[in-house]
Amino acid sequence: MSGQKFYLTTAIDYVNGQPGLHHLYERAGADALARFHRQRGRDVYFLIGTDENATTNEKAAAEAGEPTRAFVDRLSAEFKRAADLWQISYDRFIRTTDPDHIASVQEFIRRWIANDDVYLSKYEGLYCTRCEAFYEESDLVDGKCQWHPGVPVERLSEENYFFRLTKYEQALKDLYRTQPDFCIPEIRRNEVLGWLDRGLRDISISRRNLKWGIPFPDHPEHTVYVWFDALINYVTGAGFPHDPARFAKWWPADVHLIGKDISRFHCIYWPAMLLAAKLPLPKQVYVHGHIEYGGQRLSKSAGNMIDPFASAEEWGVDGIRYAVLRAAPLERDADVSAEIFNRLFNAELANGVGNTVQRTLAMIEKYCAGRIPATGKPGTPEQRVQDAAARALADHEAAARELRFSDAIGAIVELLRTVDKLYTDTKPWELAKQPEREDTLSSVLYTGAEAVRLAGLLLWPYTPGVSERISERLGQPRPDAPGWDRVARWGALAPGTQVRPGEGLFPRLELARA
Ligand SMILES: [Zn+2]
């Protein structure tokens, strides 16, 4: 797959408040996937950004007593700062107020109009301003939005432009029949199939008399309904419509990574919007679960925000990325807490990765003058580690490819455990006292170092800093250097390589979190 393109997007966030841990949870997952593919030689384009034209942003600005434009500029910069701090390796941070995006949205609407997919009609119904979504009575739970029970649903009545969603009902059914993995995991796909079974209705795509938003082409008294603006960021990011060569290279997207509360928009509206604009569909929408903290969904409206800046300060960037990806598998909802993060940090990062790497390097310093020893003749304990490494490589690859990052990390943890066991079983410190067993000592330490090197390589998508430090300490090129197929196999570590002493892998560990 080396050289193949891979285009990955995340949801774009409303900028009606500060970023929270739940925003970074999705970014960290996407970043792991982007790095995973980059490391394996694919040409990756990774898009993240902010959704700025929503009335919820305008309201928040008014509440803050700031002009809307200045407010969204300031908050968007905070989302970008959080992504940068968390080392999210995006290629573009798109803002839906960017001029190329506005042009892209207007081009879509012109195409829909040309295709007779837009008509003027009166809308009467329910609207959740936090979701920025129209709802039927049957969508509500006890008369409230299921995602925002604390925010009253509004009743709207106005003349709007409508999109002929019903025209695409059969095409969508065909899509899910012929391409079942268009939306994964299965539990989310079944939800989408349920909506399709119940039948679709045309949807309002404009709002009247809003000052904030993208004007409807030729009808500036209407602004584009925010979702029919926001979704289009994925094609704007790929170069539509101003850069056809770039667009041809990157579109369609390989994966849209989104949360389960917005799957209707991505799995029903978005493919219909693209069909109506006569553009190819993305290959896959991956719908992740929600991260909860102490049993409560993290969200602004739940009044339950965990600060991603403080979290990165507390656990370190690698530590918080690791904790979130390991404790909150994308494929389901997950409950996390500071206690869970502490436990993972101590057990797996500090004592697992940190200690095993430190021990290995210290013994090579002490018994091999700081050089990777000869491979020696592997005995049974070393053979077990070598087998475990082969298994870890295969298990990790299979899990990460499916975005099961918690399982993928688990495979690495398992490999490092076998290294620990190798040292317990063979006692290199005893072998070092017996000159006639020098060959066994070599074999054991080579095996430990090689397993640590492989574990370090595999960690790069999740904890890039730690992974880079492990490579450096072992005298290896960066973990994302070209040549994955050459380095991601047993025996690539050259005997004689000088290892480098250094500080602990987790400088923050000295705080002795407990
Ligand atoms: Zn809502």
Coordinates of C-alpha atoms and ligand atoms in Angstrom, one line a residue:
M1 CA 0.0 0.0 0.0
S2 CA 3.1 2.2 0.0
G3 CA 2.5 5.4 -1.9
Q4 CA -1.3 5.0 -2.0
K5 CA -3.3 8.1 -1.0
F6 CA -5.3 8.1 2.2
Y7 CA -7.6 11.0 2.9
L8 CA -9.0 11.2 6.5
T9 CA -11.3 13.7 8.1
T10 CA -12.8 14.3 11.6
A11 CA -15.9 16.1 12.4
I12 CA -15.5 19.9 12.6
D13 CA -16.4 21.4 15.9
Y14 CA -18.8 24.2 16.8
V15 CA -16.8 27.1 18.4
N16 CA -19.5 28.0 20.9
G17 CA -17.1 27.3 23.8
Q18 CA -13.7 26.0 24.8
P19 CA -12.6 22.7 23.4
G20 CA -13.1 19.7 25.7
L21 CA -11.5 16.3 26.2
H22 CA -14.2 14.7 24.1
H23 CA -13.1 16.8 21.1
L24 CA -9.5 15.7 21.5
Y25 CA -10.6 12.1 21.9
E26 CA -11.8 12.0 18.3
R27 CA -8.8 14.0 17.1
A28 CA -6.4 11.5 18.9
G29 CA -8.2 8.6 17.3
A30 CA -7.9 10.2 13.8
D31 CA -4.3 11.1 14.4
A32 CA -3.5 7.6 15.3
L33 CA -5.0 6.4 12.1
A34 CA -3.2 9.1 10.1
R35 CA 0.1 8.3 11.6
F36 CA -0.5 4.5 11.2
H37 CA -0.9 4.9 7.5
R38 CA 1.9 7.5 7.1
Q39 CA 4.3 5.2 8.9
R40 CA 3.5 2.5 6.4
G41 CA 4.3 4.7 3.5
R42 CA 0.9 5.9 2.4
D43 CA 0.4 9.5 1.2
V44 CA -1.9 10.8 3.9
Y45 CA -4.0 14.0 3.9
F46 CA -5.6 14.7 7.3
L47 CA -8.2 17.3 7.7
I48 CA -9.6 18.8 10.9
G49 CA -11.3 22.1 11.6
T50 CA -14.1 24.2 13.1
D51 CA -17.7 24.7 12.2
E52 CA -18.2 28.4 12.4
N53 CA -21.4 29.4 10.7
A54 CA -23.8 27.9 13.2
T55 CA -26.3 30.1 15.0
T56 CA -25.2 28.4 18.2
N57 CA -21.8 30.2 17.8
E58 CA -23.6 33.5 17.1
K59 CA -25.7 33.0 20.3
A60 CA -22.6 32.2 22.3
A61 CA -20.8 35.3 21.0
A62 CA -23.8 37.5 22.0
E63 CA -23.8 35.9 25.5
A64 CA -20.1 36.7 25.7
G65 CA -20.7 40.3 24.5
E66 CA -18.3 39.9 21.6
P67 CA -18.8 40.5 17.9
T68 CA -19.5 37.1 16.3
R69 CA -16.5 37.2 13.9
A70 CA -14.0 38.0 16.7
F71 CA -15.6 35.4 18.9
V72 CA -15.3 32.6 16.4
D73 CA -11.7 33.7 15.5
R74 CA -10.7 33.4 19.1
L75 CA -12.4 30.1 19.8
S76 CA -11.3 28.5 16.6
A77 CA -7.7 29.4 17.6
E78 CA -8.3 27.6 20.9
F79 CA -9.3 24.4 19.1
K80 CA -6.2 24.7 16.9
R81 CA -4.0 25.3 20.0
A82 CA -5.4 22.2 21.7
A83 CA -4.8 20.1 18.5
D84 CA -1.3 21.4 18.3
L85 CA -0.6 20.7 21.9
W86 CA -1.9 17.2 21.5
Q87 CA 0.4 16.7 18.5
I88 CA -2.4 16.1 16.1
S89 CA -0.6 15.9 12.8
Y90 CA -3.3 17.5 10.6
D91 CA -2.5 18.8 7.2
R92 CA -5.1 21.5 7.1
F93 CA -7.2 23.1 9.8
I94 CA -10.2 24.2 7.9
R95 CA -12.6 26.9 9.0
T96 CA -16.0 27.1 7.4
T97 CA -15.6 30.8 7.3
D98 CA -12.6 30.3 4.9
P99 CA -13.3 31.9 1.5
D100 CA -12.6 28.7 -0.5
H101 CA -15.2 26.9 1.6
I102 CA -17.8 29.5 1.0
A103 CA -17.2 29.2 -2.7
S104 CA -17.4 25.4 -2.4
V105 CA -20.8 25.5 -0.6
Q106 CA -22.3 28.0 -3.2
E107 CA -21.1 25.7 -6.0
F108 CA -22.8 22.8 -4.4
I109 CA -26.1 24.7 -4.2
R110 CA -25.8 25.9 -7.8
R111 CA -25.4 22.3 -8.8
W112 CA -28.4 21.1 -6.8
I113 CA -30.5 23.9 -8.3
A114 CA -29.4 23.0 -11.8
N115 CA -30.3 19.4 -10.9
D116 CA -33.8 20.5 -9.8
D117 CA -33.1 19.2 -6.3
V118 CA -34.0 22.5 -4.5
Y119 CA -37.5 24.1 -4.1
L120 CA -39.0 26.8 -1.9
S121 CA -41.6 25.7 0.7
K122 CA -42.9 26.5 4.2
Y123 CA -41.2 24.7 7.1
E124 CA -43.1 24.1 10.3
G125 CA -41.5 22.0 12.9
L126 CA -39.0 21.4 15.6
Y127 CA -35.4 22.5 15.9
C128 CA -32.6 21.8 18.4
T129 CA -30.3 24.8 18.3
R130 CA -27.5 22.8 19.9
C131 CA -27.6 20.0 17.3
E132 CA -28.6 22.6 14.7
A133 CA -31.0 19.9 13.6
F134 CA -34.7 19.6 12.6
Y135 CA -36.6 16.9 14.4
E136 CA -39.9 15.1 14.2
E137 CA -41.9 14.6 17.4
S138 CA -41.0 10.9 17.1
D139 CA -37.2 11.8 17.3
L140 CA -37.7 13.4 20.7
V141 CA -37.4 11.7 24.1
D142 CA -39.9 13.0 26.6
G143 CA -40.3 16.0 24.3
K144 CA -36.6 16.8 24.4
C145 CA -33.6 16.4 22.2
Q146 CA -32.0 13.1 23.2
W147 CA -28.5 14.8 23.1
H148 CA -29.5 18.0 24.8
P149 CA -32.3 17.4 27.3
G150 CA -31.4 20.6 29.0
V151 CA -32.0 22.8 25.9
P152 CA -35.7 23.4 24.9
V153 CA -36.5 22.3 21.4
E154 CA -37.7 25.4 19.4
R155 CA -40.7 25.5 17.1
L156 CA -39.9 27.0 13.7
S157 CA -42.2 28.3 11.0
E158 CA -40.7 30.0 8.0
E159 CA -40.4 29.8 4.2
N160 CA -37.2 27.9 3.4
Y161 CA -35.4 26.2 0.5
F162 CA -35.8 22.4 0.7
F163 CA -33.5 19.7 -0.7
R164 CA -35.2 16.7 -2.4
L165 CA -33.8 14.1 -0.1
T166 CA -36.6 11.7 -1.0
K167 CA -35.3 11.6 -4.5
Y168 CA -32.2 9.8 -3.2
E169 CA -33.9 7.3 -0.9
Q170 CA -33.6 4.4 -3.3
A171 CA -30.0 5.3 -4.2
L172 CA -29.1 5.3 -0.5
K173 CA -30.8 1.9 0.0
D174 CA -28.8 0.6 -2.9
L175 CA -25.6 2.1 -1.4
Y176 CA -26.1 0.2 1.9
R177 CA -27.0 -3.0 0.1
T178 CA -24.0 -3.0 -2.2
Q179 CA -21.5 -1.5 0.2
P180 CA -22.3 -2.7 3.7
D181 CA -19.1 -1.2 5.1
F182 CA -19.9 2.3 4.0
C183 CA -20.9 2.9 7.6
I184 CA -19.2 1.0 10.4
P185 CA -19.4 -0.4 13.0
E186 CA -22.4 -2.6 12.4
I187 CA -24.4 -1.3 15.4
R188 CA -24.3 2.2 13.8
R189 CA -25.1 1.0 10.4
N190 CA -28.2 -0.8 11.7
E191 CA -29.4 2.6 13.0
V192 CA -29.0 4.2 9.6
L193 CA -30.8 1.3 8.0
G194 CA -33.7 1.9 10.4
W195 CA -34.0 5.5 9.4
L196 CA -34.0 4.5 5.7
D197 CA -36.7 1.8 6.4
R198 CA -38.9 4.4 8.1
G199 CA -38.6 6.6 5.0
L200 CA -37.0 10.0 4.4
R201 CA -38.5 13.5 4.0
D202 CA -37.2 16.4 2.1
I203 CA -35.2 18.7 4.3
S204 CA -35.0 22.4 4.8
I205 CA -31.5 23.7 3.8
S206 CA -31.9 27.4 4.4
R207 CA -32.7 29.7 7.2
R208 CA -34.3 33.2 6.7
N209 CA -33.0 36.5 8.0
L210 CA -30.0 35.2 9.8
K211 CA -27.1 37.6 9.8
W212 CA -24.5 34.9 10.4
G213 CA -23.9 32.2 7.8
I214 CA -23.2 31.6 4.2
P215 CA -25.6 33.5 1.9
F216 CA -27.7 31.3 -0.5
P217 CA -26.6 31.9 -4.0
D218 CA -28.8 34.6 -5.7
H219 CA -31.1 34.7 -2.6
P220 CA -29.1 36.5 0.1
E221 CA -32.1 36.8 2.3
H222 CA -31.5 33.1 3.0
T223 CA -28.4 31.6 4.6
V224 CA -27.4 28.0 4.1
Y225 CA -28.6 25.7 6.8
V226 CA -25.4 25.0 8.8
W227 CA -25.2 21.2 8.2
F228 CA -25.6 21.6 4.5
D229 CA -22.6 24.0 4.7
A230 CA -20.5 22.1 7.3
L231 CA -20.5 18.7 5.6
I232 CA -19.1 20.3 2.4
N233 CA -15.8 21.1 4.3
Y234 CA -14.7 17.6 3.4
V235 CA -14.6 18.3 -0.3
T236 CA -13.4 21.9 0.2
G237 CA -10.4 20.4 2.0
A238 CA -9.7 18.2 -0.9
G239 CA -9.6 21.1 -3.3
F240 CA -13.2 21.4 -4.6
P241 CA -14.0 23.3 -6.8
H242 CA -11.0 25.6 -7.4
D243 CA -8.2 22.9 -7.7
P244 CA -9.4 20.0 -9.9
A245 CA -6.1 18.3 -9.9
R246 CA -5.8 18.2 -6.2
F247 CA -9.4 17.2 -5.9
A248 CA -8.9 14.3 -8.3
K249 CA -6.0 13.1 -6.2
W250 CA -7.6 13.2 -2.8
W251 CA -11.3 12.7 -3.3
P252 CA -13.1 10.5 -2.3
A253 CA -12.2 10.5 1.4
D254 CA -11.1 7.1 2.6
V255 CA -12.5 7.6 6.1
H256 CA -14.8 10.2 7.8
L257 CA -14.4 9.7 11.5
I258 CA -17.4 11.1 13.4
G259 CA -19.4 10.6 16.6
K260 CA -22.6 8.7 16.9
D261 CA -24.8 11.8 17.5
I262 CA -24.1 13.0 14.0
S263 CA -24.4 9.8 12.0
R264 CA -27.7 10.8 10.4
F265 CA -26.0 13.8 8.7
H266 CA -23.0 11.8 7.5
C267 CA -24.7 8.5 6.5
I268 CA -27.9 9.9 5.0
Y269 CA -27.7 13.5 4.1
W270 CA -24.0 13.7 3.0
P271 CA -24.1 10.9 0.4
A272 CA -27.4 12.4 -1.0
M273 CA -25.8 15.8 -1.1
L274 CA -22.8 14.4 -3.1
L275 CA -25.1 12.4 -5.5
A276 CA -27.0 15.5 -6.2
A277 CA -23.8 17.4 -6.9
K278 CA -22.7 14.5 -9.1
L279 CA -19.6 13.8 -7.0
P280 CA -18.2 10.4 -5.9
L281 CA -19.1 9.2 -2.4
P282 CA -16.6 8.7 0.4
K283 CA -15.4 5.2 1.0
Q284 CA -16.3 4.9 4.6
V285 CA -17.9 6.7 7.6
Y286 CA -16.6 5.4 10.9
V287 CA -19.0 6.2 13.7
H288 CA -17.3 6.2 17.1
G289 CA -19.0 6.0 20.5
H290 CA -19.1 8.6 23.2
I291 CA -16.5 9.1 25.9
E292 CA -18.1 9.6 29.3
Y293 CA -16.5 10.8 32.4
G294 CA -17.8 9.3 35.7
G295 CA -20.9 8.0 33.9
Q296 CA -21.8 11.3 32.2
R297 CA -21.5 12.3 28.6
L298 CA -18.9 15.0 28.1
S299 CA -20.5 18.0 26.5
K300 CA -20.9 21.7 26.9
S301 CA -24.6 21.4 27.4
A302 CA -24.2 18.7 30.1
G303 CA -21.9 21.2 31.9
N304 CA -19.4 18.5 32.0
M305 CA -16.2 19.6 30.3
I306 CA -12.7 18.2 30.9
D307 CA -10.0 20.7 29.9
P308 CA -7.7 19.1 27.3
F309 CA -4.9 21.7 28.1
A310 CA -4.9 20.8 31.8
S311 CA -5.1 17.0 31.0
A312 CA -2.0 17.3 28.8
E313 CA -0.3 19.2 31.6
E314 CA -1.3 16.5 34.1
W315 CA -0.4 13.3 32.2
G316 CA 1.9 14.7 29.6
V317 CA 0.9 14.7 25.9
D318 CA 1.9 11.1 25.3
G319 CA 0.3 10.1 28.6
I320 CA -3.1 11.6 27.9
R321 CA -3.2 10.4 24.3
Y322 CA -2.4 6.9 25.5
A323 CA -4.9 7.0 28.3
V324 CA -7.7 8.2 26.1
L325 CA -7.0 5.8 23.2
R326 CA -6.5 2.9 25.6
A327 CA -9.4 3.5 28.0
A328 CA -12.0 4.7 25.4
P329 CA -12.2 2.3 22.4
L330 CA -13.7 4.2 19.5
E331 CA -15.9 1.2 18.6
R332 CA -18.2 1.7 21.7
D333 CA -19.1 4.1 24.4
A334 CA -16.6 4.3 27.2
D335 CA -16.5 5.6 30.7
V336 CA -13.2 7.2 31.8
S337 CA -12.0 8.9 34.9
A338 CA -8.9 10.4 36.4
E339 CA -8.5 7.1 38.4
I340 CA -8.6 5.0 35.2
F341 CA -6.1 7.4 33.5
N342 CA -3.7 7.2 36.5
R343 CA -3.9 3.4 36.6
L344 CA -3.1 3.0 32.9
F345 CA -0.4 5.6 33.1
N346 CA 1.3 3.8 36.0
A347 CA 0.7 0.2 35.0
E348 CA 1.2 0.3 31.3
L349 CA 3.2 3.4 30.4
A350 CA 5.5 4.0 33.4
N351 CA 6.0 0.4 34.5
G352 CA 5.3 -1.4 31.2
V353 CA 6.9 0.7 28.5
G354 CA 9.1 2.9 30.6
N355 CA 10.6 0.3 32.9
T356 CA 11.1 -2.3 30.2
V357 CA 12.9 0.1 28.0
Q358 CA 15.0 1.5 30.8
R359 CA 16.0 -2.0 32.1
T360 CA 16.9 -3.2 28.6
L361 CA 19.1 -0.1 27.9
A362 CA 20.7 -0.2 31.3
M363 CA 21.8 -3.8 30.9
I364 CA 23.2 -3.2 27.5
E365 CA 25.2 -0.3 28.9
K366 CA 26.4 -2.4 31.8
Y367 CA 27.1 -5.7 30.2
C368 CA 27.7 -4.9 26.5
A369 CA 29.6 -1.6 26.8
G370 CA 26.5 0.2 25.3
R371 CA 26.4 -1.8 22.1
I372 CA 23.7 -4.0 20.8
P373 CA 25.1 -7.5 21.4
A374 CA 25.3 -10.3 18.8
T375 CA 22.1 -12.2 18.2
G376 CA 23.6 -15.3 19.8
K377 CA 21.8 -18.6 19.6
P378 CA 18.2 -18.1 20.9
G379 CA 17.1 -20.5 23.6
T380 CA 13.5 -21.3 24.4
P381 CA 12.8 -18.1 26.5
E382 CA 14.1 -15.9 23.6
Q383 CA 12.2 -17.9 21.1
R384 CA 9.0 -17.2 23.0
V385 CA 9.6 -13.5 22.8
Q386 CA 10.3 -13.7 19.1
D387 CA 7.1 -15.6 18.6
A388 CA 5.3 -13.0 20.7
A389 CA 6.7 -10.2 18.6
A390 CA 5.4 -11.9 15.4
R391 CA 2.0 -12.2 17.0
A392 CA 2.0 -8.6 18.3
L393 CA 2.9 -7.3 14.8
A394 CA 0.0 -9.2 13.2
D395 CA -2.5 -8.4 16.0
H396 CA -1.6 -4.8 16.1
E397 CA -1.9 -4.4 12.3
A398 CA -5.3 -6.1 12.2
A399 CA -6.7 -4.0 15.1
A400 CA -5.3 -0.6 14.1
R401 CA -6.5 -1.0 10.5
E402 CA -10.1 -1.3 11.9
L403 CA -9.5 1.6 14.3
R404 CA -9.6 -0.7 17.3
F405 CA -6.8 1.2 18.9
S406 CA -7.3 0.0 22.4
D407 CA -6.8 -3.6 21.2
A408 CA -3.9 -2.5 19.0
I409 CA -2.2 -0.9 22.0
G410 CA -3.0 -4.1 24.0
A411 CA -0.9 -6.1 21.5
I412 CA 2.1 -3.9 22.2
V413 CA 1.6 -4.1 26.0
E414 CA 1.5 -7.9 25.7
L415 CA 4.8 -8.0 23.8
L416 CA 6.5 -5.9 26.5
R417 CA 5.2 -8.2 29.2
T418 CA 7.0 -11.1 27.5
V419 CA 10.2 -9.1 27.6
D420 CA 9.8 -8.6 31.3
K421 CA 9.2 -12.3 31.7
L422 CA 12.3 -13.0 29.7
Y423 CA 14.4 -11.1 32.1
T424 CA 12.7 -12.8 35.1
D425 CA 13.2 -16.2 33.6
T426 CA 16.8 -15.9 32.4
K427 CA 18.2 -13.4 35.0
P428 CA 20.8 -11.6 32.8
W429 CA 22.4 -10.2 36.0
E430 CA 23.3 -13.7 36.9
L431 CA 24.4 -14.7 33.4
A432 CA 26.8 -11.7 33.4
K433 CA 28.7 -13.3 36.3
Q434 CA 29.4 -16.5 34.3
P435 CA 31.8 -15.9 31.4
E436 CA 31.0 -19.3 29.9
R437 CA 27.4 -18.1 29.4
E438 CA 28.3 -15.0 27.4
D439 CA 26.5 -16.3 24.3
T440 CA 23.2 -16.7 26.3
L441 CA 23.5 -13.3 27.8
S442 CA 24.0 -11.8 24.2
S443 CA 21.0 -13.7 23.0
V444 CA 18.8 -12.6 25.8
L445 CA 19.8 -8.9 25.6
Y446 CA 19.6 -8.9 21.8
T447 CA 16.1 -10.3 22.1
G448 CA 15.0 -7.8 24.7
A449 CA 16.4 -4.9 22.7
E450 CA 14.8 -6.1 19.4
A451 CA 11.4 -6.5 21.1
V452 CA 11.6 -3.1 22.6
R453 CA 12.5 -1.6 19.3
L454 CA 9.5 -3.2 17.6
A455 CA 7.2 -2.1 20.5
G456 CA 8.6 1.5 20.2
L457 CA 7.9 1.5 16.4
L458 CA 4.3 0.3 16.9
L459 CA 3.7 2.9 19.6
W460 CA 4.3 5.9 17.2
P461 CA 0.6 6.4 16.2
Y462 CA -0.4 6.7 19.9
T463 CA 2.6 8.1 21.8
P464 CA 4.8 9.7 19.1
G465 CA 7.1 11.4 21.6
V466 CA 7.9 8.2 23.6
S467 CA 8.2 6.2 20.3
E468 CA 10.7 8.7 19.0
R469 CA 12.7 8.7 22.2
I470 CA 12.9 4.9 22.1
S471 CA 14.2 4.9 18.5
E472 CA 16.7 7.5 19.4
R473 CA 18.0 5.7 22.4
L474 CA 18.4 2.5 20.3
G475 CA 20.4 4.4 17.7
Q476 CA 17.6 3.9 15.1
P477 CA 16.1 6.3 12.5
R478 CA 12.8 8.0 13.4
P479 CA 9.9 5.7 13.7
D480 CA 8.2 7.2 10.7
A481 CA 11.3 7.0 8.5
P482 CA 10.7 5.4 5.1
G483 CA 11.2 1.6 4.8
W484 CA 8.5 0.2 7.0
D485 CA 8.6 -3.2 5.5
R486 CA 12.3 -3.4 6.2
V487 CA 12.2 -2.3 9.8
A488 CA 8.9 -3.8 11.0
R489 CA 10.2 -7.4 11.3
W490 CA 12.4 -9.4 13.6
G491 CA 16.1 -9.1 13.2
A492 CA 16.3 -5.6 11.7
L493 CA 18.3 -4.3 14.7
A494 CA 22.0 -4.4 13.8
P495 CA 24.4 -5.9 16.4
G496 CA 27.1 -3.4 17.3
T497 CA 24.7 -0.4 17.2
Q498 CA 25.6 2.1 19.9
V499 CA 22.7 2.8 22.3
R500 CA 22.4 6.2 23.8
P501 CA 21.9 6.9 27.4
G502 CA 19.3 9.5 28.3
E503 CA 16.7 10.7 30.7
G504 CA 13.7 8.5 31.5
L505 CA 11.1 8.1 28.8
F506 CA 8.5 9.7 31.0
P507 CA 10.1 12.8 32.5
R508 CA 6.8 13.5 34.3
L509 CA 6.9 10.1 36.0
E510 CA 9.3 11.4 38.6
L511 CA 6.1 12.9 40.1
A512 CA 5.4 9.3 41.1
R513 CA 1.7 9.4 40.3
A514 CA -0.2 7.0 42.6
Ligands
ZN1 ZN -29.8 18.6 20.3

